Coordinates of C-alpha atoms in Angstrom, one line a residue:
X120 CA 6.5 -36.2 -18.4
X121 CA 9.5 -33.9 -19.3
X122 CA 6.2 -31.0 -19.8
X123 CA 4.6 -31.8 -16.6
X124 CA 8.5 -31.4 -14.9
X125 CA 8.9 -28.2 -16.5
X126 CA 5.5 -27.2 -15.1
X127 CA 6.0 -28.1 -12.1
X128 CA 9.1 -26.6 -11.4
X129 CA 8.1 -23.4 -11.3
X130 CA 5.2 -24.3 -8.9
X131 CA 8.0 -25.8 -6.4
X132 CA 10.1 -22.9 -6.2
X133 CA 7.1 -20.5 -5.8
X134 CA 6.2 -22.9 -2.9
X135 CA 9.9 -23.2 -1.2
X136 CA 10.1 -19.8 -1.6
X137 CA 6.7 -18.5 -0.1
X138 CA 7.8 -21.0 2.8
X139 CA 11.0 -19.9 3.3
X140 CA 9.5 -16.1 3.7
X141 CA 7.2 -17.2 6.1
X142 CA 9.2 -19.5 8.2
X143 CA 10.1 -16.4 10.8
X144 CA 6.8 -15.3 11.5
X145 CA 6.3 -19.2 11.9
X146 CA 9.3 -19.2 14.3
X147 CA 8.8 -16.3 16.4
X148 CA 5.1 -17.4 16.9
X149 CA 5.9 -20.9 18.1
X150 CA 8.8 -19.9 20.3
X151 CA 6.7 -17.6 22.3
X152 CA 3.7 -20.0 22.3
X153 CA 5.5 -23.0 23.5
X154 CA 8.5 -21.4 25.3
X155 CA 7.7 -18.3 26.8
X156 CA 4.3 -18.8 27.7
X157 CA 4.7 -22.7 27.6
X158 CA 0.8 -23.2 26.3
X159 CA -0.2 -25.6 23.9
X160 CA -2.0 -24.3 20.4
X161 CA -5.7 -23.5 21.2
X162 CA -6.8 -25.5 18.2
X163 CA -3.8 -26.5 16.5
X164 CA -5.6 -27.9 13.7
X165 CA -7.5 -24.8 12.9
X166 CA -3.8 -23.1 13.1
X167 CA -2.1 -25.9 11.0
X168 CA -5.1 -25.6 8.0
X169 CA -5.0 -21.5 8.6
X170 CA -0.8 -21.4 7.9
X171 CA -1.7 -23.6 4.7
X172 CA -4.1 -21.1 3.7
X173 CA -1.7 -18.1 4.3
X174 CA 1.1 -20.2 2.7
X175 CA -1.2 -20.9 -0.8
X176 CA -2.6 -17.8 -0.8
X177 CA 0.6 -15.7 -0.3
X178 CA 2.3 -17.7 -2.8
X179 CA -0.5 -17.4 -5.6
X180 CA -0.5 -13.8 -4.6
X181 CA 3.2 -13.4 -5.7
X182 CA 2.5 -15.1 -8.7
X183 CA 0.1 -12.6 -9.8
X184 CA 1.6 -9.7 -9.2
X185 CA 4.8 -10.9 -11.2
X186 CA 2.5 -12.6 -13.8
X187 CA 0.5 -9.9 -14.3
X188 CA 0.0 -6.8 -11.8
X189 CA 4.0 -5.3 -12.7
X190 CA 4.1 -6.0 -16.3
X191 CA 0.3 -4.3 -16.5
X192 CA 1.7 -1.6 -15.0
X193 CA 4.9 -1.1 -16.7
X194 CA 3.3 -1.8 -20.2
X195 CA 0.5 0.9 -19.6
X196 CA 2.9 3.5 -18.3
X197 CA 5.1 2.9 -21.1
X198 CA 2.1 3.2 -23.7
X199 CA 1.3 6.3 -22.2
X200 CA 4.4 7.5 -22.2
X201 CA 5.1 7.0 -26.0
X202 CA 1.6 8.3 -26.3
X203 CA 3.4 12.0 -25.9
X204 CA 0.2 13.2 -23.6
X205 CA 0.9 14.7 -20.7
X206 CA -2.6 15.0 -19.7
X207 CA -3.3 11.6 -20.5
X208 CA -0.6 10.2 -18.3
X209 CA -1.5 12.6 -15.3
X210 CA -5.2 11.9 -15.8
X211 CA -4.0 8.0 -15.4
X212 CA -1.9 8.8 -12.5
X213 CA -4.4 10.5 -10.7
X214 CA -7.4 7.3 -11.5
X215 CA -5.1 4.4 -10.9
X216 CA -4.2 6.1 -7.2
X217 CA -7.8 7.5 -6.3
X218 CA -9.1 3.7 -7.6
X219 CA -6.3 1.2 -5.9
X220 CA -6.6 3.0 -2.7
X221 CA -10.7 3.5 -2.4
X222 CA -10.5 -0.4 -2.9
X223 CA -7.7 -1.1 -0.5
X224 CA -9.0 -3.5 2.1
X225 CA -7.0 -2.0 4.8
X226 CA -8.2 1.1 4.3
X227 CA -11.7 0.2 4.7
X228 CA -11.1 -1.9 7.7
X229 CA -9.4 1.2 9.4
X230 CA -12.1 3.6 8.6
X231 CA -14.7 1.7 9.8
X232 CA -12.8 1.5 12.9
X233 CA -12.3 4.8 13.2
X234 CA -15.8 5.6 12.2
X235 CA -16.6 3.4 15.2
X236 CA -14.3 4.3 18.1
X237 CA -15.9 8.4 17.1
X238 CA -19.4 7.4 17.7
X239 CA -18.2 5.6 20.8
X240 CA -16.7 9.1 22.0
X241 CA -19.2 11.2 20.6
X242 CA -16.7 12.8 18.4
X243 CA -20.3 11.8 15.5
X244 CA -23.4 10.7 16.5
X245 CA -24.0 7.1 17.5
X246 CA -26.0 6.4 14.0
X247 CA -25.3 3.8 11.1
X248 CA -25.3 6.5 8.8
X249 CA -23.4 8.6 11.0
X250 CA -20.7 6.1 10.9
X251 CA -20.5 5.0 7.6
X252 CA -20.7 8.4 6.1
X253 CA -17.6 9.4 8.5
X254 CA -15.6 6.1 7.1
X255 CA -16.7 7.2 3.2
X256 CA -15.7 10.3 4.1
X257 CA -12.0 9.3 5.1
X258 CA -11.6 6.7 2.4
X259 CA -12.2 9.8 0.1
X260 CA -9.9 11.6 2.0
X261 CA -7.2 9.5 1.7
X262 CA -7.9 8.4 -1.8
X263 CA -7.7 11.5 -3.6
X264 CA -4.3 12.3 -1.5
X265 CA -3.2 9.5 -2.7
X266 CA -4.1 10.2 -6.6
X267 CA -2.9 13.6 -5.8
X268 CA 0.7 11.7 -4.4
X269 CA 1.0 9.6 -7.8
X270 CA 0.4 12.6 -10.1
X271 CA 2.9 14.8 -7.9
X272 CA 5.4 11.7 -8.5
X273 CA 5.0 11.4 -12.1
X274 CA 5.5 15.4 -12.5
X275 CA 8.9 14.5 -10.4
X276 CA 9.9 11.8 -12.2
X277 CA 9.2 14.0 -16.1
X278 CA 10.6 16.9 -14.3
X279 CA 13.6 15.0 -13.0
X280 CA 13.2 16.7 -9.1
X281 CA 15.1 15.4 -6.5
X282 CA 13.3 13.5 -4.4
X283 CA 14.6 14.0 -1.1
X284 CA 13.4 17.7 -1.2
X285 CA 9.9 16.7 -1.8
X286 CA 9.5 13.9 1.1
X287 CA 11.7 16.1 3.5
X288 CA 10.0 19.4 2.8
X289 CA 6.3 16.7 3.5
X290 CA 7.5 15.3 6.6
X291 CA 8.2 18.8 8.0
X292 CA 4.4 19.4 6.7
X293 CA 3.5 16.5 9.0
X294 CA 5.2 17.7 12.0
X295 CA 4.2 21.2 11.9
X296 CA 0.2 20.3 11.5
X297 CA 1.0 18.0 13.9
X298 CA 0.9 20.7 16.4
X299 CA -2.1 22.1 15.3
X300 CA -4.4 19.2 14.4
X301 CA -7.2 18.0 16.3
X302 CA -5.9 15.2 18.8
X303 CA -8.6 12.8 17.7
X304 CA -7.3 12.8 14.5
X305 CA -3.6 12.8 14.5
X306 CA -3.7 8.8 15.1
X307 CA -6.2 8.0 12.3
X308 CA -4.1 10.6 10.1
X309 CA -0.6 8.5 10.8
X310 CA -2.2 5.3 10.4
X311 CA -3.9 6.3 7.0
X312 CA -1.0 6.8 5.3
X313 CA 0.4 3.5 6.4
X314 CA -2.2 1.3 5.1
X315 CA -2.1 3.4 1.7
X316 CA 1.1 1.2 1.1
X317 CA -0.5 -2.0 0.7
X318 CA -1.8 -5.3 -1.1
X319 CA -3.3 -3.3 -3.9
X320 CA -1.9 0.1 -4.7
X321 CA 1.8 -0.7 -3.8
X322 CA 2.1 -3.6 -7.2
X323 CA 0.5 -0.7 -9.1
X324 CA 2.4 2.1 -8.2
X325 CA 5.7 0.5 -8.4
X326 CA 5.6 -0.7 -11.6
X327 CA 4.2 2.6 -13.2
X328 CA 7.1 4.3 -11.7
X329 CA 9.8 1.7 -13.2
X330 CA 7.9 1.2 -16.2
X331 CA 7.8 5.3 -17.0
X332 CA 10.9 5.9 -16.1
X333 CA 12.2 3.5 -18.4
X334 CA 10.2 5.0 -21.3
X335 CA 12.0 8.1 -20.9
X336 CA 15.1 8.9 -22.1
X337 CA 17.6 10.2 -19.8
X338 CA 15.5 8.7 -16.4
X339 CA 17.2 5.8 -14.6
X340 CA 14.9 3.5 -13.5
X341 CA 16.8 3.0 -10.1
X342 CA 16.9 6.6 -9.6
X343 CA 13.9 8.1 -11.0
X344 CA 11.3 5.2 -10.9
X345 CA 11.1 4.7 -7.5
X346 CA 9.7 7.2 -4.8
X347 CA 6.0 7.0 -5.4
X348 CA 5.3 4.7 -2.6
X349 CA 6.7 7.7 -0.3
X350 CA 4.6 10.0 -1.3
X351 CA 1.3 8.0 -1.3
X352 CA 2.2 7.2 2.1
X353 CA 2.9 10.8 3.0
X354 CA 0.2 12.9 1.6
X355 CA -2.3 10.8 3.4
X356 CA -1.0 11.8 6.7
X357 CA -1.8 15.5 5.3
X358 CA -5.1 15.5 3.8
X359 CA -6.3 13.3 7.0
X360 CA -5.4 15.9 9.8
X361 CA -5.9 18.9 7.2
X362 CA -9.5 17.1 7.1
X363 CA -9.9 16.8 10.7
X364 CA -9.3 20.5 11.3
X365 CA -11.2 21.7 9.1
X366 CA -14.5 19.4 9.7

């Protein structure tokens, strides 16, 4: 009994707490419903059994990445690190970007859009392949920035750069090809490096950054481990309208 308690416990206040983050989307949703627009739930029992999904799932979710997705990454960037190979650790910045965000769903759900609203426009041809080859193309696109972003962040963090340099110096970057970039594409190029910063790469990229600076003497993990996430969700909006005006 005493096992099963100590089990369960854990379980509990995964469950409380998944609830507890959820509760104002919960709140703001129902308010709206039932007191703005004073409508009853269009199937409420489809909407009760969906919220239990959401709840589970973003609950078991948590639990992974804590059980497994941050140490994982911590533990490989501090192997790497006491490795002593800088091309090894760059090489492995570069993959684990490039891979988590080709495999990002969000990603692939914008693309496809985008790939669709072109053809609608004309921008490509109104053609299956036509449409999936544009929506490879910016997964690509986006996917090597982003490998590109986590390499240039582990240089930063070995190097010991100041951060705020780097993410101004981008952001002017941004606003300058703003100006010059094909309308069509500034949207999809803002949006891409939004969705970069998601379910998969974010775990990933966080904990390599805490987990090498760590491993290095003279890096604060506060200070120096954190910052990658900016840059994967800059570089993006970079590559994408550097893309569009040059295609």
């Amino acid at each position: 009994m005493k096992n099963s308690a100590r089990l369960l416990s854990p379980v509990l206040r995964r469950a409380v707490n998944t609830l507890r983050d959820l509760a104002p989307i919960i709140i703001v949703i129902a308010f709206f419903q039932l007191v703005v627009l004073q409508q009853p739930f269009p199937n409420l029992g489809n909407v009760i059994v969906g919220m239990v999904c959401v709840w589970v799932g973003l609950g078991l979710f948590v639990q992974g990445l804590e059980s497994g997705l941050f140490p994982l990454g911590e533990v490989l960037a501090r192997g790497f690190a006491s490795k002593g190979s800088l091309t090894a650790i760059l090489a492995f910045a570069f993959c684990l970007g490039f891979g988590a965000t080709i495999a990002e769903p969000a990603l692939i759900a914008v693309a496809d859009e985008a790939a669709a609203v072109a053809s609608e426009t004309g921008a490509i041809s109104d053609s299956d392949r036509a449409r999936n080859s544009y929506a490879l193309e910016l997964r690509l696109v986006v996917a090597t920035s982003v490998g590109a972003a986590i390499l240039l962040g582990v240089i930063r963090i070995l190097k010991s750069w100041p951060i705020h340099y780097l993410i101004i110096g981008g952001y002017v970057l941004v606003t300058v090809m703003t100006l010059f970039a094909p309308a069509e594409i500034i949207g999809v190029a803002y949006d891409s490096g939004g969705v970069t910063t998601s379910t998969i790469t974010v775990p990933l990229v966080a904990a390599l950054g805490v987990g090498l600076a760590s491993s290095i003497r003279g890096r604060n993990p506060m200070m120096d481990g954190f910052g990658l996430i900016a840059f994967a969700s800059l570089t993006p909006m970079i590559c994408v309208m550097a893309y569009g005006m040059i295609t």
